[in-house]
Coordinates of C-alpha atoms and ligand atoms in Angstrom, one line a residue:
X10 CA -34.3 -69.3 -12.2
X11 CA -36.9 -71.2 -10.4
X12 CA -36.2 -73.4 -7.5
X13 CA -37.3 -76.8 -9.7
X14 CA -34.7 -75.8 -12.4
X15 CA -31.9 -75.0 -10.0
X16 CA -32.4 -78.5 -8.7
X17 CA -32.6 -80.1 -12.0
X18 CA -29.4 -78.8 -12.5
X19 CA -27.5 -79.2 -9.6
X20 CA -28.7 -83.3 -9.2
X21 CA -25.9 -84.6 -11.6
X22 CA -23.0 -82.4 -10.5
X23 CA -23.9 -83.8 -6.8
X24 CA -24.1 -87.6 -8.1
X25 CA -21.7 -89.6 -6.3
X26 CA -18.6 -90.5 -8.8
X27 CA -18.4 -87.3 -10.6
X28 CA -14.4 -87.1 -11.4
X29 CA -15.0 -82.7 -11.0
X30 CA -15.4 -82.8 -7.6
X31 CA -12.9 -85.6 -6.9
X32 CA -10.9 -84.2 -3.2
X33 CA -13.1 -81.3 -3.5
X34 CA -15.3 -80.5 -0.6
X35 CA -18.7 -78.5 -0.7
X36 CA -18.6 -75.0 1.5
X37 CA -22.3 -74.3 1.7
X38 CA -22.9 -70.2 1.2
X39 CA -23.9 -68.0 4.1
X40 CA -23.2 -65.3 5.5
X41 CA -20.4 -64.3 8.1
X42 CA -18.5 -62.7 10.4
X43 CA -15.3 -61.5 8.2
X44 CA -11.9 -60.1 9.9
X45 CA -10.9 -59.9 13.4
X46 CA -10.5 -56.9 15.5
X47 CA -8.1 -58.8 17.9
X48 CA -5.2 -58.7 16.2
X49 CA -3.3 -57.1 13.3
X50 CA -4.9 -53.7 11.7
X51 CA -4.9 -55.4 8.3
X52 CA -8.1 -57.7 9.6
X53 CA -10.1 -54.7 11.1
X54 CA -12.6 -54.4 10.8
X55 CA -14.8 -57.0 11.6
X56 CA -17.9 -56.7 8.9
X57 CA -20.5 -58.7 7.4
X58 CA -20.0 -60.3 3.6
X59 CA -22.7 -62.8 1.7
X60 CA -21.4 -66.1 0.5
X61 CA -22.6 -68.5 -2.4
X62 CA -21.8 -72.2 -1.9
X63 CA -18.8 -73.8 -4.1
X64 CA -16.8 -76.4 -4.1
X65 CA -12.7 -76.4 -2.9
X66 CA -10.2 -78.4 -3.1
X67 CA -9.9 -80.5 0.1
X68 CA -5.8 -80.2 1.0
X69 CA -3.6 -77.3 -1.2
X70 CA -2.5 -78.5 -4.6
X71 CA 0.6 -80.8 -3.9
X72 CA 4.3 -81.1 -5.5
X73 CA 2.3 -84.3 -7.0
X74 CA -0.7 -82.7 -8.9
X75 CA 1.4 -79.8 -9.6
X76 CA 4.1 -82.0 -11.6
X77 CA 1.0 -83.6 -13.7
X78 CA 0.0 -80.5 -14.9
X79 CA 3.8 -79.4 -15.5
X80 CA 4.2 -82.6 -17.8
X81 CA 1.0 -82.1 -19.7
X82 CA 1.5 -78.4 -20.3
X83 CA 5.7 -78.0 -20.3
X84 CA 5.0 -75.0 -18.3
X85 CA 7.5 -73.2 -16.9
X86 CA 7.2 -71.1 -13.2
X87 CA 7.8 -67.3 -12.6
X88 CA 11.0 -68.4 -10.2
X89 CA 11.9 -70.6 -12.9
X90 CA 12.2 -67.9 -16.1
X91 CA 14.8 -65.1 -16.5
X92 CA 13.9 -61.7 -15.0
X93 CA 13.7 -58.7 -16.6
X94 CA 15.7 -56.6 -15.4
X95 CA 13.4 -53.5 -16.1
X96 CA 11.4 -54.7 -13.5
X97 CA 13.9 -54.8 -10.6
X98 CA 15.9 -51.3 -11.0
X99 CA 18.4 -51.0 -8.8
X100 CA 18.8 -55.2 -8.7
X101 CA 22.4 -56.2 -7.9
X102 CA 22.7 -58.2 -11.1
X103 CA 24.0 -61.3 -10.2
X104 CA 20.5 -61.8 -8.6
X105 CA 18.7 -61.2 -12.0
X106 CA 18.8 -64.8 -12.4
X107 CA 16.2 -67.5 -12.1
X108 CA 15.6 -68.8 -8.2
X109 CA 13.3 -67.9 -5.1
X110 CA 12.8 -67.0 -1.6
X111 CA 14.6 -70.2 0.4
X112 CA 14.0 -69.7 4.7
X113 CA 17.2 -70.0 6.5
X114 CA 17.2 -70.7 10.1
X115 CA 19.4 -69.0 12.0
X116 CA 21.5 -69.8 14.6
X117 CA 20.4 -67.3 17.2
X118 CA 18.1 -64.0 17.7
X119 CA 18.3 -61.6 14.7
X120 CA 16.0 -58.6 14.5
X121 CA 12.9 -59.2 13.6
X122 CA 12.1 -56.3 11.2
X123 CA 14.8 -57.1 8.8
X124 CA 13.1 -60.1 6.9
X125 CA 16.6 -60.6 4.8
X126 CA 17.6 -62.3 8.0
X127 CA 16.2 -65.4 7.3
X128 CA 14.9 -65.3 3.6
X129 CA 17.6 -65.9 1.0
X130 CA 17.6 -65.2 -3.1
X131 CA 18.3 -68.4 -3.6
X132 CA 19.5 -69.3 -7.7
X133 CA 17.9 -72.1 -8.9
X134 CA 15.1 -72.4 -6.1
X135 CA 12.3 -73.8 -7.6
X136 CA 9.0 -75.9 -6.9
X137 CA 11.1 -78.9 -8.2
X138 CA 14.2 -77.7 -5.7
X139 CA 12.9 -75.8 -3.0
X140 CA 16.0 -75.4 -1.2
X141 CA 17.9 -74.7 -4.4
X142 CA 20.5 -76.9 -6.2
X143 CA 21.0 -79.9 -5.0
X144 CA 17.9 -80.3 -3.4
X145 CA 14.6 -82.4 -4.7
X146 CA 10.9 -83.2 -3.5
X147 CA 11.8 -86.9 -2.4
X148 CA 9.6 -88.2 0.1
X149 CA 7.7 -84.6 -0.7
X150 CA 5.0 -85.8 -3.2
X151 CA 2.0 -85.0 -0.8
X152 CA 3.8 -82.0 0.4
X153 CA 1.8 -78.6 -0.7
X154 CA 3.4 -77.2 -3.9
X155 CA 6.0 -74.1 -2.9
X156 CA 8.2 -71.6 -4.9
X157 CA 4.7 -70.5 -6.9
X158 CA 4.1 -67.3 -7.8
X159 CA 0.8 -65.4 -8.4
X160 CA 0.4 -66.4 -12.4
X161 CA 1.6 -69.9 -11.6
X162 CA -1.1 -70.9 -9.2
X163 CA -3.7 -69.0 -11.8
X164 CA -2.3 -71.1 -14.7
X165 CA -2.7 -74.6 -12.7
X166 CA -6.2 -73.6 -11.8
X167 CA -6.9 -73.1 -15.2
X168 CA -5.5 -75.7 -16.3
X169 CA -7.4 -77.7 -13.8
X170 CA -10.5 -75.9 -15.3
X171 CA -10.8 -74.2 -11.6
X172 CA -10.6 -71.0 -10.3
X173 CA -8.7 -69.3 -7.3
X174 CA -10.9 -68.4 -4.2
X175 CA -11.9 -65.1 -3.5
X176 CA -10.3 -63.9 0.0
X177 CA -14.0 -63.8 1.1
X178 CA -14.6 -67.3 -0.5
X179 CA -11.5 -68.7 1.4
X180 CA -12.0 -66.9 4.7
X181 CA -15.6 -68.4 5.1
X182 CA -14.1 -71.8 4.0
X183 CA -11.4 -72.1 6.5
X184 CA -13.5 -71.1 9.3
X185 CA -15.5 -73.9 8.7
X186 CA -18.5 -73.1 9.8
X187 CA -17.4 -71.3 13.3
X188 CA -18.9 -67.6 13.7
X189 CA -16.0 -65.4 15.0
X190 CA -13.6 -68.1 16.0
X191 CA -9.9 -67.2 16.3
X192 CA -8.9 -70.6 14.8
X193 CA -10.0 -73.3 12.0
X194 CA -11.1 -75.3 15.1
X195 CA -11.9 -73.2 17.8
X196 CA -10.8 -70.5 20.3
X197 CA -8.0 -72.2 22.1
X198 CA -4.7 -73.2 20.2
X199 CA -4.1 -76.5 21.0
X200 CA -6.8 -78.1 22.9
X201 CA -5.8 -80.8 25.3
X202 CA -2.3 -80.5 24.3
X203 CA -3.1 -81.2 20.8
X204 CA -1.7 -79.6 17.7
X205 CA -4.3 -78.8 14.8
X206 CA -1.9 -77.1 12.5
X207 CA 2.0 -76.8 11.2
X208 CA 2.9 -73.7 13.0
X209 CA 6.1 -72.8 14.6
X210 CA 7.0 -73.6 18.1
X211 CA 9.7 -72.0 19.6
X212 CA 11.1 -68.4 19.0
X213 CA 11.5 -67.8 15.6
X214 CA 13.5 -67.4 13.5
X215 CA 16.4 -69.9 15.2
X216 CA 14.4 -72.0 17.4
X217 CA 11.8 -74.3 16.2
X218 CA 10.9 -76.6 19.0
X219 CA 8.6 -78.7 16.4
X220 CA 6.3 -79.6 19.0
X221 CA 3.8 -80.6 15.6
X222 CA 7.0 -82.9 14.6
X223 CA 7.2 -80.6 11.2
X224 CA 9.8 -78.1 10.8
X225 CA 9.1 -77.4 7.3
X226 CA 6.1 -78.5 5.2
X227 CA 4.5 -81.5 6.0
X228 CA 2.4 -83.6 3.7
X229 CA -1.4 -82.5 3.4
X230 CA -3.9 -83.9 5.7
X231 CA -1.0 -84.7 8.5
X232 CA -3.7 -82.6 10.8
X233 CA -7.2 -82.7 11.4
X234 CA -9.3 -81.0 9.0
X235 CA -11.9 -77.8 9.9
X236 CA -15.4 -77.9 10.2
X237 CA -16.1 -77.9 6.3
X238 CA -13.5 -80.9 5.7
X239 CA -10.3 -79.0 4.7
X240 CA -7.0 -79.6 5.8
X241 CA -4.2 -77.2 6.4
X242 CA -6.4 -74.6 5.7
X243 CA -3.9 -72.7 8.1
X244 CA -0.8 -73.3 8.7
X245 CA 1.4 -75.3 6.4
X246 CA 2.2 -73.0 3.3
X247 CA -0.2 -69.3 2.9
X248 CA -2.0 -69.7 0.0
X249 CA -3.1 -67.1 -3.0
X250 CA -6.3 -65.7 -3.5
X251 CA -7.4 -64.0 -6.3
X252 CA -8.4 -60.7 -4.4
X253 CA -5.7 -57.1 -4.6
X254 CA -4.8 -56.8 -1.1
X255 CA -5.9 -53.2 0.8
X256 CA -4.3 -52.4 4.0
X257 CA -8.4 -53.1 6.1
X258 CA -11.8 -54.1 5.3
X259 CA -14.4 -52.3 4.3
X260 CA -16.6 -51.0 6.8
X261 CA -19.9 -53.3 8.0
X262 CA -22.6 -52.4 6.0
X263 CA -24.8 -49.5 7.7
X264 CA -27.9 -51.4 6.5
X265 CA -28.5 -55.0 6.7
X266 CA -29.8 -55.0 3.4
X267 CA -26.5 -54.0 1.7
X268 CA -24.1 -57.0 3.2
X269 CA -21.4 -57.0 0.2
X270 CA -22.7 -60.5 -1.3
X271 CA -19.5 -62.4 -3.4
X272 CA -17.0 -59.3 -3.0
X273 CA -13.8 -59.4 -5.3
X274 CA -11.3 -56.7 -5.2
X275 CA -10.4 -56.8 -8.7
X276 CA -8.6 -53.1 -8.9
X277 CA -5.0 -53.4 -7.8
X278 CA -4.4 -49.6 -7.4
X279 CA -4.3 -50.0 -3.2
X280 CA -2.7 -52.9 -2.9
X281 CA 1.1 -51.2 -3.5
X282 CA 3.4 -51.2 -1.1
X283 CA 4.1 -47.6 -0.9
X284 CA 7.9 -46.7 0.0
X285 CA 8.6 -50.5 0.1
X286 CA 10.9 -52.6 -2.2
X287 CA 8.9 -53.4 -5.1
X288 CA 6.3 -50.6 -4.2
X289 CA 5.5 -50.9 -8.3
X290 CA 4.5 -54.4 -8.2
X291 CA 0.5 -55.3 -7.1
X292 CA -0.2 -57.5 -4.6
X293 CA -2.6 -60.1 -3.7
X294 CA -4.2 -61.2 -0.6
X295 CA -2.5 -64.7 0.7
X296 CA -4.0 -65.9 3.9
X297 CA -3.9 -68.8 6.5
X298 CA 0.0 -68.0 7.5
X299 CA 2.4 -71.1 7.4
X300 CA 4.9 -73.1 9.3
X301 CA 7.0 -70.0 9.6
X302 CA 4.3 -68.3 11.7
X303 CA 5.5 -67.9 15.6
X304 CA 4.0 -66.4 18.4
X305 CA 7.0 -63.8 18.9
X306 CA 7.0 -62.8 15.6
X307 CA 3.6 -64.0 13.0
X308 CA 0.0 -64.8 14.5
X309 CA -0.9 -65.5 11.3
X310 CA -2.2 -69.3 11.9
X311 CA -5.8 -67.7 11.5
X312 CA -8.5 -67.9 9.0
X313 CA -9.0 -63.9 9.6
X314 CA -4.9 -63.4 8.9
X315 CA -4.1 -61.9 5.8
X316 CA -0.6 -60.6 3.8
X317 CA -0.4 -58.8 0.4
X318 CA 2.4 -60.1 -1.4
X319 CA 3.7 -58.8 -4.9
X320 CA 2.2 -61.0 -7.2
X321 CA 5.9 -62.5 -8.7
X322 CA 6.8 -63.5 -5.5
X323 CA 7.5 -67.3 -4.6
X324 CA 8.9 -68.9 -1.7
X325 CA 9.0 -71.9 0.2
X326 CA 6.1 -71.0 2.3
X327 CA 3.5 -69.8 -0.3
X328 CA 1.4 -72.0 -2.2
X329 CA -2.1 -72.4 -3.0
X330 CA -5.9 -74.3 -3.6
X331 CA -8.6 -74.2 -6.2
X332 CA -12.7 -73.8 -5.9
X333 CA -15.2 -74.4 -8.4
X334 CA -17.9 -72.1 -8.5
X335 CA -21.1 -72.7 -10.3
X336 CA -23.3 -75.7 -11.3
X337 CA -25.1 -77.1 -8.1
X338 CA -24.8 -73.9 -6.5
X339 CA -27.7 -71.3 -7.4
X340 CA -25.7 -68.4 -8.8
X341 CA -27.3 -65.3 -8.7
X342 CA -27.5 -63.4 -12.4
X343 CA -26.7 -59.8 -12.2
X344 CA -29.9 -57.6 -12.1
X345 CA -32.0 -60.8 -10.4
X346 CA -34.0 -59.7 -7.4
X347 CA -31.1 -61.5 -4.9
X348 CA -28.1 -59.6 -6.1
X349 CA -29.4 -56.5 -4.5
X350 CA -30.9 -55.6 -0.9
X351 CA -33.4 -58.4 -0.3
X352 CA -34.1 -59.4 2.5
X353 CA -33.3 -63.2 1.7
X354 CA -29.7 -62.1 0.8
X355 CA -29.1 -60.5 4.3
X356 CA -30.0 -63.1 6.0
X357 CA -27.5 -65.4 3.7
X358 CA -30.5 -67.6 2.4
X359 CA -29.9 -68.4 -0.3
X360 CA -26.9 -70.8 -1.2
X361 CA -27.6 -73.5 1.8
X362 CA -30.6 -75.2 -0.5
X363 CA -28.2 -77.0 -3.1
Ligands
CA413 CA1 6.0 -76.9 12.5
CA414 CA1 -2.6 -73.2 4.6
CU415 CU1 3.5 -65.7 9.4

C-alpha cells in the first residue's frame, strides 16, 4: 500500500468526533524494550518486540459499560453459570455452584504460599455482587468491571466490535512511552510522596495502610494517567490479554533484523500449570498486578509483571480493556516487504506516520 493511500484512509478514522474511538487513546507503534530482568523469572528476559500503532481504551471497561452490554445482549458470565462438574474432578460438591474468587483480609500474618488464605469460593460472587450476596456495585459504576473470566472479557470486546490486546500490545501501551522503566511513570514509586497507582500499602494480606486512600478498587482515572494517556494501566484490577501465558520470553533476537514484529502466542500447550490445581485448564497472560499487590508479597505494580491465570478464573481483582487495531494504522499484509527482516521494521519505522 502506498504511503498516499494509507493516508487517505486513515484521515476520517482520525477526524475529531468519530463515536469508535470515543475514551480510546492512540499508542503509536515502535519498537521496545519488553520484560525486565530485575525481578520475577516470568519477565526474563529482557528482548526486543516490533509494535504497530492502535487504539486502547483509555481506563479498563467499568461495572457501567459492562452492564450496557449485559442489557443489550442478556449475557450471562462464566462465575455466573453452573459448572460442570467434569471439569473440576475431585471438586467438593457444594462448591460446583455458581460464585467467584472474593479477597478476604485477614486479621493477622498467614503464610504467604497458601493463596486459600485470603481468597474465598464465594457462591453467588459475581460482577453484579462482588463480595457475594448481599453485596451491590453502589457508588461502583466507574469502578473497573471484576468477577470476569477469560470468555467474558472476549465477549464484551466483541460485542464492543473491539479486540483484547496482545501482551506485547499492552506492555508497550502501559509503559507509555518510557524505554526500560520499572513503572507506568518512572523509576521511583512514588515520587515526592505521591501515589501514581492503587497498590497495597502495608503488609499484606492483613494490613493495608491505604496510603492511596483505596483499599479495594477505586473508580478509573482516580490516578494520573501514563505517558500514552491511560489510567490504571497498573494497579487497580490485572487485566486479560489475549496471549497463552509461557513461564519467560523469548530470547532477543540474534539479529536486528528478525525483532518479533506483532507477536501473539496463540498455542496454549505451555501455558499449563503442571502439578498445579487446574493443571488441565490454559492460561492467559494478565498483566499490570492490582490493589492486592504488596511489597512483601506481589511487585506486580509494573508494566513488565505478568501472571498466567486459567482462563475460567474470575475474581475481584481481574478485569480487563479493549484496543482497536487497524484503520489509521498502516497494517502490514503478510508477505509485504515490512513483515519480514527490513531494515525499516528493526528500527520500528513504520507505525509512528499515522
Ligand atoms: Ca490501595
Ligand atoms: Ca490495571
Ligand atoms: Cu500481585
Amino acid at each position: 500500500m502506498s504511503r498516499a493511500t494509507r493516508l487517505a484512509r486513515a484521515e476520517p478514522e482520525t477526524a475529531p468526533g468519530r463515536s469508535v474511538h470515543k475514551n480510546m487513546v492512540r499508542v503509536p507503534g515502535g519498537t521496545f524494550l519488553m520484560g525486565s530482568d530485575d525481578f520475577y523469572p516470568e519477565e526474563r528476559p529482557v528482548h526486543r518486540v516490533s509494535i504497530d500503532g492502535f487504539w486502547m481504551d483509555e481506563h479498563p471497561v467499568t461495572n457501567a459499560q459492562f452492564r450496557r452490554f449485559v442489557m443489550a445482549t442478556g449475557y450471562v458470565t462464566v462465575a455466573e453459570r453452573p459448572l460442570d462438574p467434569v471439569n473440576y474432578p475431585g471438586a467438593d460438591p457444594s462448591l460446583l455452584v455458581p460464585g467467584s474468587l472474593v479477597f478476604r483480609k485477614t486479621s493477622g500474618p498467614v503464610n504467604l504460599r497458601d493463596f486459600r488464605n485470603w481468597w474465598t469460593y464465594t457462591p453467588g460472587a459475581s460482577w453484579r455482587r462482588p463480595e457475594g450476596p448481599g453485596s451491590n456495585l453502589g457508588g461502583r459504576e466507574r469502578h473497573p468491571v471484576v468477577h470476569v473470566a477469560y470468555e467474558d472479557a472476549e465477549a464484551y470486546a466483541r460485542w464492543a466490535g473491539k479486540d483484547l490486546p496482545t501482551e506485547s500490545e499492552w506492555e508497550f501501551a502501559a509503559r507509555g512511552g518510557l524505554e526500560g522503566a520499572t513503572y507506568a511513570w518512572g523509576d521511583e514509586f512514588a515520587p515526592k510522596g505521591k501515589m501514581l497507582a492503587n497498590t497495597w500499602q502495608g503488609q499484606f494480606p492483613w494490613q493495608n495502610l491505604k496510603t492511596d486512600r483505596y483499599e479495594g478498587t477505586s473508580p478509573v482515572k482516580a490516578f494520573p494517567p501514563n505517558g500514552y494517556g491511560l489510567y490504571d494501566a497498573t494497579g487497580n484490577v490485572w487485566e486479560w490479554t489475549s496471549d497463552y501465558f509461557s513461564t519467560r520470553h523469548p530470547d532477543e533476537a540474534t539479529k536486528p533484523c528478525c525483532v518479533p514484529r506483532n507477536p501473539r502466542v496463540d498455542s496454549p500447550e505451555r501455558s499449563y500449570a503442571v502439578g498445579q490445581p487446574g493443571a488441565h485448564i490454559p492460561r492467559k497472560v494478565i498483566k499490570g498486578g492490582s490493589h492486592l499487590c504488596a511489597p512483601n508479597y506481589c511487585l506486580r505494580y509494573r508494566p513488565a509483571a505478568r501472571q498466567g491465570e486459567t482462563i475460567d478464573t474470575s475474581t475481584s481483582h481481574i478485569g480487563f480493556r479493549c484496543i482497536t487495531r487497524g484503520p489509521g494504522f498502516p497494517q502490514i499484509e503478510p508477505g509485504s516487504r515490512l513483515s519480514s527482516c527490513s531494515p525499516a521494521s528493526s528500527l520500528g519505522l513504520e507505525g509512528h506516520d499515522a
